[in-house]
Amino acid sequence: MDHLDKFVWLRPVGGGTEWTALPEDVRPMDVQEQEDLLRARVASANARSRGELL
């Protein structure tokens, strides 16, 4: 989300409570992680559209 001085502010991909971390403790998602997340979100959206999930 943001950074200032010695901290970065993070929030879960789907939204939620933010938290702080040190820059050396975080990294960008790699391509495989991004693909896995997108695949899971599409599967969830498809299931919802079929009435399988609330």
mmCIF file of N, CA and C in Angstrom:
data_model
loop_
_atom_site.group_PDB
_atom_site.id
_atom_site.type_symbol
_atom_site.label_atom_id
_atom_site.label_comp_id
_atom_site.label_asym_id
_atom_site.label_seq_id
_atom_site.Cartn_x
_atom_site.Cartn_y
_atom_site.Cartn_z
ATOM 1 N N MET A 1 0.818 -1.185 0.000
ATOM 2 C CA MET A 1 0.000 0.000 0.000
ATOM 3 C C MET A 1 0.865 1.253 0.000
ATOM 4 N N ASP A 2 1.810 1.314 0.945
ATOM 5 C CA ASP A 2 2.610 2.533 1.078
ATOM 6 C C ASP A 2 3.898 2.203 1.828
ATOM 7 N N HIS A 3 4.804 3.154 1.877
ATOM 8 C CA HIS A 3 6.017 2.996 2.674
ATOM 9 C C HIS A 3 6.418 4.347 3.220
ATOM 10 N N LEU A 4 7.081 4.328 4.364
ATOM 11 C CA LEU A 4 7.544 5.559 4.997
ATOM 12 C C LEU A 4 8.646 5.186 5.963
ATOM 13 N N ASP A 5 9.727 5.897 5.894
ATOM 14 C CA ASP A 5 10.872 5.645 6.767
ATOM 15 C C ASP A 5 11.274 4.181 6.715
ATOM 16 N N LYS A 6 11.166 3.489 7.853
ATOM 17 C CA LYS A 6 11.648 2.116 7.943
ATOM 18 C C LYS A 6 10.547 1.072 7.792
ATOM 19 N N PHE A 7 9.338 1.469 7.435
ATOM 20 C CA PHE A 7 8.224 0.530 7.404
ATOM 21 C C PHE A 7 7.492 0.550 6.066
ATOM 22 N N VAL A 8 6.836 -0.574 5.758
ATOM 23 C CA VAL A 8 5.891 -0.644 4.650
ATOM 24 C C VAL A 8 4.544 -1.052 5.227
ATOM 25 N N TRP A 9 3.471 -0.545 4.644
ATOM 26 C CA TRP A 9 2.120 -0.904 5.069
ATOM 27 C C TRP A 9 1.547 -1.859 4.041
ATOM 28 N N LEU A 10 1.034 -2.977 4.520
ATOM 29 C CA LEU A 10 0.523 -4.032 3.643
ATOM 30 C C LEU A 10 -0.946 -4.291 3.935
ATOM 31 N N ARG A 11 -1.636 -4.825 2.949
ATOM 32 C CA ARG A 11 -3.034 -5.235 3.104
ATOM 33 C C ARG A 11 -3.235 -6.502 2.279
ATOM 34 N N PRO A 12 -4.014 -7.464 2.787
ATOM 35 C CA PRO A 12 -4.264 -8.679 2.011
ATOM 36 C C PRO A 12 -4.839 -8.343 0.632
ATOM 37 N N VAL A 13 -4.565 -9.190 -0.340
ATOM 38 C CA VAL A 13 -5.005 -8.958 -1.720
ATOM 39 C C VAL A 13 -6.505 -8.731 -1.800
ATOM 40 N N GLY A 14 -7.286 -9.518 -1.068
ATOM 41 C CA GLY A 14 -8.737 -9.402 -1.113
ATOM 42 C C GLY A 14 -9.299 -8.317 -0.213
ATOM 43 N N GLY A 15 -8.437 -7.541 0.414
ATOM 44 C CA GLY A 15 -8.886 -6.524 1.352
ATOM 45 C C GLY A 15 -8.802 -7.044 2.770
ATOM 46 N N GLY A 16 -8.910 -6.163 3.709
ATOM 47 C CA GLY A 16 -8.839 -6.571 5.111
ATOM 48 C C GLY A 16 -7.979 -5.613 5.904
ATOM 49 N N THR A 17 -7.624 -6.050 7.080
ATOM 50 C CA THR A 17 -6.850 -5.213 8.000
ATOM 51 C C THR A 17 -5.411 -5.086 7.524
ATOM 52 N N GLU A 18 -4.905 -3.877 7.523
ATOM 53 C CA GLU A 18 -3.539 -3.651 7.092
ATOM 54 C C GLU A 18 -2.577 -3.879 8.254
ATOM 55 N N TRP A 19 -1.308 -4.087 7.927
ATOM 56 C CA TRP A 19 -0.287 -4.248 8.945
ATOM 57 C C TRP A 19 1.010 -3.647 8.430
ATOM 58 N N THR A 20 1.980 -3.498 9.315
ATOM 59 C CA THR A 20 3.270 -2.931 8.932
ATOM 60 C C THR A 20 4.329 -4.024 8.953
ATOM 61 N N ALA A 21 5.363 -3.808 8.169
ATOM 62 C CA ALA A 21 6.486 -4.736 8.122
ATOM 63 C C ALA A 21 7.740 -3.955 7.754
ATOM 64 N N LEU A 22 8.863 -4.571 7.975
ATOM 65 C CA LEU A 22 10.121 -3.987 7.542
ATOM 66 C C LEU A 22 10.344 -4.338 6.072
ATOM 67 N N PRO A 23 10.906 -3.421 5.295
ATOM 68 C CA PRO A 23 11.096 -3.688 3.861
ATOM 69 C C PRO A 23 11.881 -4.967 3.579
ATOM 70 N N GLU A 24 12.839 -5.301 4.422
ATOM 71 C CA GLU A 24 13.632 -6.509 4.167
ATOM 72 C C GLU A 24 12.852 -7.796 4.438
ATOM 73 N N ASP A 25 11.681 -7.680 5.046
ATOM 74 C CA ASP A 25 10.853 -8.855 5.346
ATOM 75 C C ASP A 25 9.770 -9.115 4.303
ATOM 76 N N VAL A 26 9.696 -8.300 3.248
ATOM 77 C CA VAL A 26 8.664 -8.482 2.220
ATOM 78 C C VAL A 26 9.311 -8.551 0.845
ATOM 79 N N ARG A 27 8.563 -9.112 -0.108
ATOM 80 C CA ARG A 27 9.015 -9.181 -1.487
ATOM 81 C C ARG A 27 7.781 -9.162 -2.381
ATOM 82 N N PRO A 28 7.934 -8.741 -3.630
ATOM 83 C CA PRO A 28 6.809 -8.810 -4.562
ATOM 84 C C PRO A 28 6.447 -10.274 -4.836
ATOM 85 N N MET A 29 5.198 -10.501 -5.181
ATOM 86 C CA MET A 29 4.793 -11.844 -5.582
ATOM 87 C C MET A 29 5.484 -12.186 -6.891
ATOM 88 N N ASP A 30 5.944 -13.443 -7.006
ATOM 89 C CA ASP A 30 6.537 -13.844 -8.285
ATOM 90 C C ASP A 30 5.411 -14.204 -9.266
ATOM 91 N N VAL A 31 5.782 -14.443 -10.493
ATOM 92 C CA VAL A 31 4.790 -14.689 -11.545
ATOM 93 C C VAL A 31 3.919 -15.897 -11.218
ATOM 94 N N GLN A 32 4.509 -16.972 -10.717
ATOM 95 C CA GLN A 32 3.739 -18.173 -10.393
ATOM 96 C C GLN A 32 2.723 -17.888 -9.292
ATOM 97 N N GLU A 33 3.107 -17.130 -8.283
ATOM 98 C CA GLU A 33 2.173 -16.771 -7.209
ATOM 99 C C GLU A 33 1.027 -15.919 -7.745
ATOM 100 N N GLN A 34 1.338 -14.986 -8.651
ATOM 101 C CA GLN A 34 0.295 -14.157 -9.248
ATOM 102 C C GLN A 34 -0.666 -15.005 -10.069
ATOM 103 N N GLU A 35 -0.133 -15.945 -10.842
ATOM 104 C CA GLU A 35 -0.984 -16.826 -11.652
ATOM 105 C C GLU A 35 -1.860 -17.701 -10.762
ATOM 106 N N ASP A 36 -1.294 -18.240 -9.690
ATOM 107 C CA ASP A 36 -2.058 -19.084 -8.767
ATOM 108 C C ASP A 36 -3.196 -18.296 -8.121
ATOM 109 N N LEU A 37 -2.909 -17.061 -7.717
ATOM 110 C CA LEU A 37 -3.935 -16.222 -7.107
ATOM 111 C C LEU A 37 -5.047 -15.923 -8.111
ATOM 112 N N LEU A 38 -4.689 -15.547 -9.324
ATOM 113 C CA LEU A 38 -5.684 -15.258 -10.350
ATOM 114 C C LEU A 38 -6.530 -16.493 -10.650
ATOM 115 N N ARG A 39 -5.889 -17.649 -10.768
ATOM 116 C CA ARG A 39 -6.603 -18.897 -11.040
ATOM 117 C C ARG A 39 -7.620 -19.187 -9.935
ATOM 118 N N ALA A 40 -7.216 -19.021 -8.689
ATOM 119 C CA ALA A 40 -8.116 -19.271 -7.555
ATOM 120 C C ALA A 40 -9.283 -18.284 -7.543
ATOM 121 N N ARG A 41 -9.018 -17.016 -7.850
ATOM 122 C CA ARG A 41 -10.090 -16.016 -7.858
ATOM 123 C C ARG A 41 -11.083 -16.273 -8.990
ATOM 124 N N VAL A 42 -10.592 -16.685 -10.153
ATOM 125 C CA VAL A 42 -11.480 -16.998 -11.277
ATOM 126 C C VAL A 42 -12.319 -18.230 -10.951
ATOM 127 N N ALA A 43 -11.706 -19.253 -10.356
ATOM 128 C CA ALA A 43 -12.454 -20.456 -9.979
ATOM 129 C C ALA A 43 -13.546 -20.116 -8.978
ATOM 130 N N SER A 44 -13.247 -19.255 -8.021
ATOM 131 C CA SER A 44 -14.241 -18.844 -7.033
ATOM 132 C C SER A 44 -15.384 -18.067 -7.688
ATOM 133 N N ALA A 45 -15.047 -17.151 -8.592
ATOM 134 C CA ALA A 45 -16.073 -16.369 -9.282
ATOM 135 C C ALA A 45 -16.958 -17.279 -10.146
ATOM 136 N N ASN A 46 -16.346 -18.257 -10.817
ATOM 137 C CA ASN A 46 -17.121 -19.191 -11.631
ATOM 138 C C ASN A 46 -18.051 -20.016 -10.766
ATOM 139 N N ALA A 47 -17.571 -20.485 -9.634
ATOM 140 C CA ALA A 47 -18.410 -21.276 -8.727
ATOM 141 C C ALA A 47 -19.582 -20.442 -8.215
ATOM 142 N N ARG A 48 -19.323 -19.194 -7.878
ATOM 143 C CA ARG A 48 -20.401 -18.295 -7.414
ATOM 144 C C ARG A 48 -21.450 -18.117 -8.512
ATOM 145 N N SER A 49 -20.982 -17.968 -9.747
ATOM 146 C CA SER A 49 -21.930 -17.733 -10.845
ATOM 147 C C SER A 49 -22.798 -18.963 -11.122
ATOM 148 N N ARG A 50 -22.286 -20.132 -10.747
ATOM 149 C CA ARG A 50 -23.064 -21.366 -10.903
ATOM 150 C C ARG A 50 -23.914 -21.667 -9.672
ATOM 151 N N GLY A 51 -23.827 -20.792 -8.658
ATOM 152 C CA GLY A 51 -24.603 -20.990 -7.440
ATOM 153 C C GLY A 51 -24.002 -22.001 -6.491
ATOM 154 N N GLU A 52 -22.741 -22.348 -6.691
ATOM 155 C CA GLU A 52 -22.081 -23.336 -5.838
ATOM 156 C C GLU A 52 -21.594 -22.737 -4.524
ATOM 157 N N LEU A 53 -21.323 -21.443 -4.518
ATOM 158 C CA LEU A 53 -20.845 -20.757 -3.309
ATOM 159 C C LEU A 53 -21.728 -19.556 -3.020
ATOM 160 N N LEU A 54 -21.834 -19.244 -1.760
ATOM 161 C CA LEU A 54 -22.603 -18.038 -1.382
ATOM 162 C C LEU A 54 -21.758 -16.806 -1.525
#
